[in-house]
XYZ file of C-alpha atoms in Angstrom:
662
model
C 220.645 128.025 193.437
C 217.010 129.011 192.724
C 217.157 131.544 189.881
C 213.762 132.925 190.785
C 215.222 134.427 193.964
C 216.963 137.058 191.841
C 213.909 137.767 189.676
C 212.583 141.215 190.677
C 209.026 140.300 189.644
C 208.669 137.446 192.150
C 206.332 138.662 194.881
C 205.431 141.851 192.990
C 201.784 142.913 192.598
C 201.294 143.728 188.893
C 198.693 146.382 188.062
C 197.480 146.259 191.663
C 195.898 142.870 190.998
C 198.197 140.039 189.896
C 200.652 138.679 192.502
C 203.622 136.979 190.849
C 204.300 133.691 192.685
C 206.924 131.807 190.700
C 208.585 131.590 187.326
C 207.346 128.872 184.957
C 209.318 129.352 181.751
C 211.480 131.806 179.818
C 211.096 132.264 176.039
C 212.551 134.452 173.339
C 209.793 137.031 173.693
C 208.584 136.852 177.284
C 208.813 135.174 180.660
C 205.822 133.201 181.943
C 204.968 133.236 185.656
C 202.439 131.456 187.810
C 200.437 134.208 189.476
C 197.355 134.797 191.599
C 194.497 137.097 190.639
C 193.942 138.705 194.048
C 190.639 140.171 192.933
C 189.031 136.854 191.923
C 191.258 134.595 194.049
C 192.301 132.270 191.238
C 195.500 130.981 189.702
C 196.548 132.125 186.247
C 199.598 132.386 184.000
C 201.148 135.820 183.552
C 203.195 136.359 180.399
C 205.497 139.376 180.776
C 207.295 140.780 177.727
C 211.063 141.118 177.986
C 212.048 144.727 178.811
C 214.177 145.019 175.643
C 211.139 144.292 173.473
C 208.834 146.443 175.590
C 210.890 149.487 174.559
C 209.755 149.047 170.934
C 206.366 150.831 170.556
C 205.565 149.028 167.296
C 206.192 145.626 168.870
C 204.084 146.486 171.937
C 201.261 147.685 169.695
C 201.375 144.417 167.747
C 201.514 142.413 170.988
C 198.368 144.157 172.261
C 196.530 143.941 168.933
C 197.147 140.201 168.564
C 196.317 139.584 172.224
C 192.905 141.152 171.610
C 192.403 138.956 168.547
C 193.188 135.778 170.488
C 191.021 136.901 173.401
C 187.992 136.597 171.122
C 188.572 132.840 170.875
C 186.554 130.821 173.361
C 187.312 127.173 172.737
C 188.101 124.380 175.212
C 191.251 123.467 173.274
C 192.773 126.965 173.123
C 194.490 128.567 176.115
C 192.211 131.448 177.052
C 193.423 135.051 177.227
C 191.900 136.763 180.272
C 193.440 140.215 180.425
C 196.182 142.455 179.037
C 197.787 145.568 180.409
C 200.841 147.658 181.192
C 202.276 148.466 184.616
C 205.233 150.829 184.286
C 207.838 148.989 182.213
C 205.912 145.721 182.547
C 203.788 144.740 179.516
C 201.836 141.605 180.401
C 199.228 139.150 179.233
C 197.048 137.252 181.739
C 196.162 133.773 180.499
C 194.459 130.614 181.666
C 196.760 128.499 183.871
C 196.926 124.860 182.740
C 198.471 122.559 185.360
C 200.113 119.630 183.609
C 202.878 119.346 181.023
C 203.688 120.007 177.377
C 203.681 117.531 174.514
C 207.473 117.968 174.448
C 207.599 116.582 178.022
C 205.524 113.572 176.931
C 207.717 112.863 173.883
C 210.887 113.286 175.938
C 209.546 110.847 178.544
C 207.917 108.251 176.266
C 209.475 108.617 172.814
C 207.175 107.349 170.056
C 203.467 107.084 170.878
C 200.955 104.527 169.679
C 198.625 105.723 166.899
C 195.778 105.813 169.433
C 197.703 108.151 171.721
C 199.066 110.279 168.844
C 195.635 110.838 167.293
C 194.237 111.407 170.779
C 196.525 114.455 171.038
C 196.140 115.565 167.411
C 192.316 115.641 167.282
C 191.705 118.197 170.081
C 194.718 120.188 168.857
C 193.095 120.428 165.410
C 189.728 121.286 166.958
C 191.283 124.300 168.685
C 193.134 125.354 165.524
C 189.942 124.973 163.465
C 188.174 127.493 165.698
C 191.063 129.902 165.228
C 191.147 129.419 161.457
C 187.433 130.185 161.280
C 188.179 133.415 163.164
C 190.864 134.326 160.605
C 193.845 133.596 162.879
C 196.922 131.565 161.917
C 199.199 130.227 164.684
C 202.441 129.970 162.619
C 204.414 128.269 165.391
C 202.811 124.903 166.141
C 205.347 122.714 167.978
C 205.313 120.354 170.986
C 206.302 123.168 173.355
C 203.089 125.019 172.464
C 200.795 122.017 172.994
C 199.741 121.773 176.654
C 198.314 118.604 178.210
C 196.474 119.274 181.449
C 196.346 117.010 184.465
C 192.827 116.068 183.318
C 194.112 115.034 179.870
C 192.691 118.049 178.045
C 194.843 119.283 175.146
C 195.212 123.030 174.603
C 197.062 125.191 172.056
C 199.211 127.902 173.638
C 200.970 131.080 172.408
C 198.381 131.603 169.691
C 199.105 134.401 167.254
C 201.874 135.968 169.352
C 205.167 134.128 168.896
C 205.423 134.698 165.132
C 206.047 138.405 165.712
C 209.575 137.783 166.963
C 210.605 135.121 164.461
C 212.866 137.461 162.518
C 214.524 138.750 165.671
C 215.770 135.359 166.775
C 219.269 134.327 165.868
C 219.432 131.616 163.241
C 222.191 129.902 165.136
C 220.342 129.293 168.362
C 219.278 125.856 169.377
C 215.797 127.104 170.249
C 215.251 128.277 166.703
C 216.285 124.885 165.366
C 213.340 123.446 167.262
C 211.057 125.966 165.604
C 212.604 125.558 162.147
C 211.783 121.846 162.292
C 208.062 122.672 162.067
C 208.219 125.455 159.440
C 206.369 124.973 156.159
C 208.268 125.567 152.890
C 206.322 128.782 152.211
C 207.486 130.223 155.551
C 211.090 129.659 154.497
C 210.604 130.895 150.911
C 208.724 134.010 152.014
C 205.467 132.880 150.390
C 201.903 133.456 151.545
C 201.168 132.088 155.027
C 197.651 130.833 155.751
C 195.795 128.048 157.557
C 197.624 125.422 155.463
C 200.875 126.520 157.144
C 199.493 125.289 160.486
C 198.312 122.094 158.760
C 201.920 121.399 157.674
C 203.234 121.848 161.231
C 200.542 119.480 162.537
C 201.672 116.888 159.987
C 205.273 117.188 161.221
C 203.970 116.926 164.790
C 202.106 113.702 163.924
C 205.265 112.276 162.323
C 207.233 113.013 165.499
C 204.590 111.467 167.769
C 204.469 108.286 165.653
C 208.246 107.872 165.271
C 209.736 109.672 168.288
C 211.954 111.823 166.021
C 211.584 114.924 163.887
C 211.782 114.499 160.089
C 214.576 116.038 158.013
C 216.851 116.654 161.005
C 220.121 118.522 160.492
C 223.069 119.887 162.411
C 222.173 123.495 161.567
C 218.953 125.401 160.853
C 220.193 125.989 157.290
C 220.384 122.229 156.640
C 216.852 121.709 157.968
C 215.475 124.587 155.883
C 217.194 123.337 152.714
C 215.723 119.860 153.177
C 212.289 121.296 153.964
C 212.160 123.294 150.717
C 213.696 120.647 148.439
C 212.584 117.297 149.860
C 209.277 115.706 150.882
C 208.752 114.755 154.520
C 209.496 110.980 154.605
C 206.776 108.472 155.422
C 206.737 107.534 159.123
C 206.602 103.811 158.288
C 210.142 104.062 156.900
C 211.222 104.560 160.525
C 208.443 102.640 162.291
C 207.440 99.619 160.183
C 204.470 98.799 162.429
C 202.511 101.852 161.237
C 199.480 101.401 158.959
C 199.509 102.838 155.380
C 196.605 105.126 156.297
C 198.882 106.953 158.754
C 201.521 107.372 156.027
C 198.878 108.905 153.789
C 197.703 111.260 156.522
C 201.241 112.567 157.137
C 201.926 112.847 153.387
C 198.792 114.921 152.734
C 199.387 117.249 155.667
C 203.076 117.842 154.818
C 202.816 118.256 151.041
C 205.347 120.869 149.943
C 202.765 122.641 147.733
C 200.127 124.301 149.982
C 197.315 123.623 147.499
C 197.857 119.866 147.943
C 197.301 120.032 151.701
C 193.935 120.074 153.491
C 192.680 123.668 153.333
C 192.390 124.129 157.101
C 192.638 122.396 160.473
C 188.956 121.468 160.168
C 189.636 119.678 156.866
C 192.618 117.828 158.373
C 190.498 116.911 161.406
C 187.959 115.324 159.054
C 190.767 113.261 157.454
C 192.047 112.205 160.881
C 188.599 110.949 161.866
C 188.306 109.052 158.589
C 191.663 107.358 159.268
C 190.566 106.566 162.836
C 187.518 104.780 161.441
C 189.629 102.798 158.956
C 192.173 101.417 161.465
C 191.722 98.111 163.236
C 192.260 97.877 166.987
C 195.560 96.090 166.326
C 196.760 98.891 164.032
C 195.433 101.522 166.416
C 197.391 100.197 169.378
C 200.499 99.107 167.445
C 203.741 100.641 168.605
C 207.321 100.008 169.645
C 207.527 98.022 172.898
C 208.962 101.051 174.695
C 206.075 103.258 173.588
C 203.466 100.659 174.526
C 204.986 100.167 177.964
C 205.168 103.889 178.581
C 201.571 104.365 177.412
C 200.349 101.616 179.723
C 202.301 102.994 182.670
C 201.021 106.517 182.125
C 197.429 105.387 181.654
C 196.980 106.083 177.949
C 193.243 106.013 177.308
C 191.915 103.034 175.376
C 194.905 100.768 175.999
C 194.836 97.731 178.251
C 193.551 98.832 181.570
C 192.825 102.318 180.219
C 189.800 104.458 180.855
C 186.566 104.385 178.892
C 187.484 107.470 176.827
C 189.404 106.138 173.815
C 191.117 109.345 172.748
C 192.154 111.043 175.965
C 195.851 110.988 176.832
C 196.705 111.253 180.496
C 199.958 113.198 180.913
C 202.806 111.863 183.012
C 202.911 113.247 186.538
C 205.980 115.155 187.591
C 207.709 113.721 190.639
C 207.047 115.753 193.763
C 210.041 117.572 195.156
C 211.165 116.205 198.550
C 210.349 118.270 201.616
C 213.463 120.126 202.825
C 212.861 119.187 206.451
C 210.959 116.536 208.362
C 207.971 117.909 210.259
C 206.522 116.669 213.553
C 202.800 115.949 213.158
C 200.205 114.305 215.367
C 200.698 110.554 215.513
C 204.011 110.765 213.658
C 207.544 110.067 214.939
C 209.610 113.072 216.012
C 212.019 114.819 213.642
C 215.416 113.128 213.319
C 218.170 114.597 215.524
C 221.894 114.054 215.290
C 223.586 112.070 218.052
C 226.609 114.006 219.331
C 229.797 112.939 217.618
C 228.147 110.053 215.843
C 227.516 111.584 212.432
C 224.226 109.644 212.310
C 220.575 110.643 212.508
C 218.712 109.142 215.455
C 214.921 109.149 215.426
C 213.176 108.855 218.804
C 216.457 107.904 220.530
C 215.402 109.353 223.912
C 216.080 107.591 227.224
C 213.522 105.924 229.417
C 213.814 108.713 231.980
C 212.789 111.352 229.426
C 216.311 112.620 228.743
C 217.715 112.994 225.250
C 220.802 114.103 223.426
C 221.336 117.832 222.863
C 223.236 119.428 219.953
C 225.550 121.463 222.219
C 226.036 119.642 225.533
C 225.273 116.206 224.211
C 222.781 115.497 227.011
C 219.486 116.959 228.247
C 218.508 116.340 231.878
C 215.314 114.358 232.527
C 212.101 116.456 232.511
C 210.057 116.934 235.690
C 206.844 114.874 235.724
C 203.555 116.855 235.636
C 200.991 116.794 238.434
C 197.468 115.579 237.755
C 196.127 119.157 237.571
C 198.900 120.041 235.162
C 198.028 117.094 232.961
C 194.350 118.103 232.895
C 195.266 121.693 232.048
C 197.559 120.480 229.304
C 194.800 118.283 227.812
C 192.220 121.076 227.979
C 194.646 123.504 226.344
C 195.399 121.011 223.594
C 191.682 120.509 222.934
C 191.050 124.254 222.800
C 193.998 124.652 220.424
C 192.687 121.826 218.253
C 189.167 123.295 218.145
C 190.493 126.754 217.399
C 192.680 125.388 214.612
C 189.713 123.515 213.154
C 187.659 126.707 213.181
C 190.397 128.670 211.476
C 190.800 125.849 208.942
C 187.072 125.848 208.187
C 186.912 129.628 207.791
C 189.944 129.742 205.513
C 189.785 126.438 203.645
C 187.285 123.931 204.998
C 184.252 125.564 203.410
C 186.016 125.744 200.027
C 186.834 123.107 197.434
C 188.037 122.780 193.855
C 185.531 122.297 191.019
C 185.889 118.759 189.587
C 186.708 118.368 185.897
C 183.801 116.954 183.870
C 184.735 118.074 180.352
C 183.590 115.582 177.713
C 181.521 113.477 180.135
C 177.877 112.594 179.450
C 175.583 115.073 181.218
C 174.228 112.471 183.672
C 177.727 111.368 184.692
C 178.866 114.976 185.030
C 175.868 115.796 187.255
C 176.577 112.795 189.484
C 180.268 113.775 189.797
C 179.457 117.349 190.779
C 176.688 116.420 193.230
C 178.957 113.827 194.865
C 181.411 116.695 195.394
C 178.728 118.628 197.287
C 177.907 121.081 194.505
C 174.622 122.092 192.932
C 174.152 121.742 189.169
C 172.403 123.889 186.580
C 172.377 122.925 182.901
C 172.626 125.029 179.762
C 172.868 123.895 176.157
C 175.030 125.157 173.313
C 176.120 124.051 169.867
C 179.584 122.522 169.490
C 181.619 121.457 166.464
C 183.892 119.155 168.493
C 181.915 117.749 171.454
C 179.315 115.084 170.724
C 175.684 115.801 171.696
C 174.792 115.248 175.351
C 178.367 115.664 176.582
C 179.862 118.533 178.585
C 181.487 121.446 176.739
C 182.475 123.557 179.748
C 181.531 124.483 183.315
C 181.244 127.766 185.173
C 183.179 127.902 187.500
C 185.805 126.073 185.468
C 187.645 122.943 186.518
C 190.002 123.514 189.458
C 188.529 126.876 190.509
C 188.183 127.423 194.277
C 184.481 127.575 195.248
C 182.377 127.297 198.400
C 180.668 124.021 199.089
C 177.081 123.878 197.810
C 177.926 126.394 195.061
C 175.843 126.082 191.883
C 177.939 124.992 188.871
C 176.549 125.848 185.439
C 177.214 122.947 183.064
C 177.036 123.649 179.321
C 175.996 120.528 177.400
C 176.599 120.048 173.684
C 173.733 120.033 171.198
C 176.178 118.890 168.549
C 177.025 121.007 165.499
C 174.608 123.837 164.803
C 172.346 122.918 161.888
C 170.081 124.982 159.630
C 166.973 123.670 157.859
C 166.547 124.399 154.156
C 163.306 126.445 153.829
C 160.579 125.724 151.269
C 160.914 128.487 148.650
C 159.204 126.774 145.695
C 157.239 129.269 143.593
C 158.852 132.347 145.168
C 160.604 134.977 143.029
C 164.357 134.467 142.959
C 165.243 137.534 145.073
C 162.711 136.614 147.774
C 163.917 132.996 147.844
C 167.527 134.131 148.285
C 166.513 136.333 151.222
C 164.647 133.416 152.851
C 167.814 131.300 152.627
C 169.895 134.028 154.294
C 167.317 134.371 157.082
C 167.620 130.610 157.674
C 171.398 130.948 158.086
C 172.254 129.509 154.665
C 173.998 130.945 151.602
C 172.338 131.191 148.153
C 174.402 129.062 145.800
C 174.378 128.490 142.037
C 171.349 129.533 139.950
C 170.296 126.724 137.587
C 167.805 127.607 134.806
C 165.204 125.008 133.775
C 162.015 124.939 131.647
C 158.777 124.625 133.608
C 155.176 124.848 132.434
C 153.870 124.986 136.018
C 156.185 127.545 137.683
C 156.213 131.126 136.359
C 159.341 132.422 134.692
C 161.881 133.758 137.251
C 160.379 131.816 140.192
C 162.080 128.951 142.062
C 161.236 125.407 140.931
C 163.142 123.640 143.751
C 166.282 123.779 145.899
C 169.307 121.484 146.069
C 169.434 120.145 148.789
C 165.668 119.810 149.045
C 163.467 121.757 151.442
C 163.484 120.359 154.994
C 167.012 118.906 154.866
C 169.562 119.887 157.546
C 172.817 121.594 156.667
C 175.622 123.386 158.550
C 175.148 127.174 158.862
C 176.354 129.174 155.843
C 176.239 126.090 153.604
C 175.444 126.862 149.954
C 171.988 125.943 148.626
C 171.552 125.870 144.829
C 168.333 127.292 143.350
C 166.649 125.830 140.241
C 164.867 128.779 138.564
C 162.079 128.503 135.987
C 162.592 129.670 132.392
C 158.863 129.329 131.819
C 157.305 126.907 129.300
C 159.531 125.581 126.524
C 159.034 127.220 123.078
C 160.346 126.263 119.621
C 161.612 129.428 117.945
C 159.766 130.032 114.625
C 161.624 130.750 111.341
C 161.171 134.423 110.408
C 164.163 134.926 108.058
C 163.019 136.621 104.839
C 159.839 138.029 106.430
C 159.271 141.765 106.638
C 160.407 143.209 109.966
C 156.905 143.929 111.327
C 155.486 140.529 110.379
C 158.482 138.737 111.937
C 158.089 140.629 115.231
C 154.359 139.788 115.388
C 154.954 136.054 114.879
C 157.605 135.934 117.624
C 155.478 137.813 120.151
C 152.489 135.579 119.467
C 154.761 132.624 120.252
C 155.507 134.116 123.718
C 158.941 135.507 122.964
C 160.421 138.981 123.352
C 161.971 140.691 120.307
C 165.021 142.890 119.933
C 166.141 144.410 116.592
C 169.858 144.870 116.010
C 170.819 148.484 115.373
C 173.017 147.727 112.365
C 171.544 146.386 109.114
C 173.527 144.069 106.850
C 173.771 143.244 103.164
C 172.208 139.898 102.321
C 170.410 137.988 99.615
C 167.146 138.855 101.331
C 165.210 141.864 100.159
C 165.845 145.168 101.922
C 163.637 145.551 105.035
C 163.237 141.833 105.583
C 164.921 139.678 108.244
C 168.431 138.674 107.192
C 169.128 136.444 110.251
C 167.795 135.649 113.757
C 169.313 134.518 117.088
C 168.496 131.979 118.413
C 167.887 130.272 115.103
C 164.714 128.638 113.883
C 163.804 125.412 115.711
C 165.935 126.132 118.775
C 164.427 125.846 122.300
C 163.721 128.977 124.297
C 161.870 129.803 127.475
C 158.744 131.876 127.625
C 159.784 135.527 127.592
C 163.273 134.834 126.209
C 164.549 137.393 123.693
C 165.073 136.725 119.975
C 167.382 139.187 118.207
C 166.575 140.090 114.571
C 169.066 141.513 112.064
C 167.383 143.381 109.148
C 168.640 143.154 105.550
C 169.843 146.129 103.516
C 169.350 144.001 100.394
C 172.114 142.652 98.167
C 175.344 144.608 97.934
C 175.794 145.954 94.346
C 179.333 145.657 92.983
C 180.910 147.065 89.754
C 181.517 144.261 87.221
C 185.076 144.168 85.793
C 185.489 144.129 81.949
C 187.213 140.831 81.039
C 186.587 140.713 77.267
C 189.834 139.856 75.529
C 191.300 138.259 78.664
C 192.542 134.707 78.851
C 189.941 132.373 80.411
C 191.827 131.667 83.629
C 192.733 135.313 84.114
C 189.132 136.401 83.504
C 187.808 133.919 86.082
C 190.359 135.150 88.644
C 189.410 138.816 88.110
C 185.661 138.183 88.463
C 186.026 135.997 91.578
C 188.259 138.602 93.248
C 185.468 141.128 92.655
C 183.032 138.880 94.560
C 181.207 137.069 91.752
C 180.589 133.448 90.800
C 181.713 132.610 87.219
C 180.086 130.375 84.556
C 182.254 129.570 81.472
C 180.815 128.709 77.990
C 183.369 127.421 75.369
C 182.892 127.741 71.636
C 186.428 127.250 70.360
C 189.549 126.087 72.081
C 191.593 129.290 71.838
C 190.558 130.272 75.470
C 189.992 134.018 74.963
C 186.870 135.771 76.342
C 184.852 137.456 73.637
C 181.648 138.213 75.622
C 180.232 138.456 79.206
C 176.650 138.355 80.526
C 176.960 141.681 82.367
C 178.893 144.369 80.626
C 182.017 145.684 82.252
C 181.331 148.805 84.310
C 177.732 147.819 85.100
C 176.738 146.818 88.685
C 175.488 143.438 89.911
C 174.788 141.927 93.356
C 177.865 140.649 95.132
C 177.890 136.877 94.941
C 175.763 136.693 91.811
C 176.926 134.651 88.747
C 178.598 136.238 85.685
C 178.681 134.094 82.488
C 181.601 134.467 80.053
C 182.002 133.070 76.518
C 185.365 131.789 75.431
C 186.713 130.991 71.942
């Protein structure tokens, strides 16, 4: 029984615009339908939230907010969000319709894929995720069911930023959650911070599954999978599939590291690693795979394999078998529909008699028909011709003057133009920067692939200029602030400031940039600025000089002077320089500041009276008071009988006191 017959939304016109045609899939959060936009006459996918969730205002608000965030993404590898709205109890999201299949369908049909096919799916998937990560969005539920492969081989990420909102409302015992748990990163299970590296982990698990045909760390329950995920590393795929190259093991290991900081920081970083691995593999390693996977890839037309297409990374999805027609139709030039011979239980096709009679379902026999006169035959022929011409006219008005836009994504511009013109369409070119499509190849078309257009319609083809680049401007000799502004105007970011002596460039002006002026860099790349400290100066020695004289010498040398507020005791005379920073002989730039500390003179300390004390005790007392001690012996008894400074008098701290011992 067709379950869609009982679905009340089938045939309904949502929001006065979207006609629901058939159900595609049912998920934990919503049901997805194939629908028709009656205003623009195009197919799309309509995602309708389950009524139980639509009753929660907070959930609906989050659904709408995240839908708006995803709608800002315009990338060929992300399923586009076209519209969002509410019609009574129906909260919906209108999305791009992608005819084809999911990666889960491919894995179920083929099992393990060759490295060429696996990376051919992973690269565009990462390109779409990279665009989302740059926009500040994290998917959080990357799995084969959310990776769509169109009939044209294009890979798209689906359900972006929406499905994670219901993760905590799904029973942990359901089989559907087990499929999701298999792709969770350890931080999602432990309640840690979720960021772009969480998606990187799921992509690593996805690559493992494509290379081996099985998910890592499988278990009978979600709890077993989660325990293994938190406590064990994802195994290397070559432990299951010995034919895999070590580079693929390394790629999976980096992407699925349990500690987020050990993974590539984003999908863009992982994409760079994937391309590096692609360049390191030989053709034999690239196409290596289990016999079953190789046979399936060849049968399905995997790009780059024997007999494949020229595009080495495109994966052509398997075609679903067409459902048989429920009845046999009678068409021009075709045999009549089968009829049952009475009582025979068999189908007889064209089993009429020579006299024009035939079997009938009820009586079992139909009398022979009366032959037409010549006039009747002519009338019949004329009527048939008029009917044929009328039908052709109706066909032309309704369908004959329309066609579907061919898919030319990724083709060189000349080949794309030839394909479109051969289809009877006009072509207009535009150019745009692209991080993922190589220069000179098609990024997108307007109308898009598969859209219904009139013949001779003009199709706007957007051709890639490659990644957008910014040229480092020449800012040599400019003041630092002005140079930084010039970099921002060029689309670059001022980086580290590096100070350097220069006799030619004034102090505070830019000596050079790193990278150098004229070089090309990605927008927002950091450019370091080497800034002049002025000419190099050897700092003169001014310790012991009077304050005014010291300041004059330093200024004449091209240095600035600052005097410390607090004066200190020192051996230098009061009012002279006790110390300087930087010290004498050090290198400084023109205009650098030298700090002077002025002396208060020696600190005067009361001298202890040690006459009559034992020698050792006398030395200890004087040293504790801050003096140096000189001992003169006359006799060997060891008792002090005189000292150079009388006890109670004052002497500079650190000066030497002489004692006489006998």
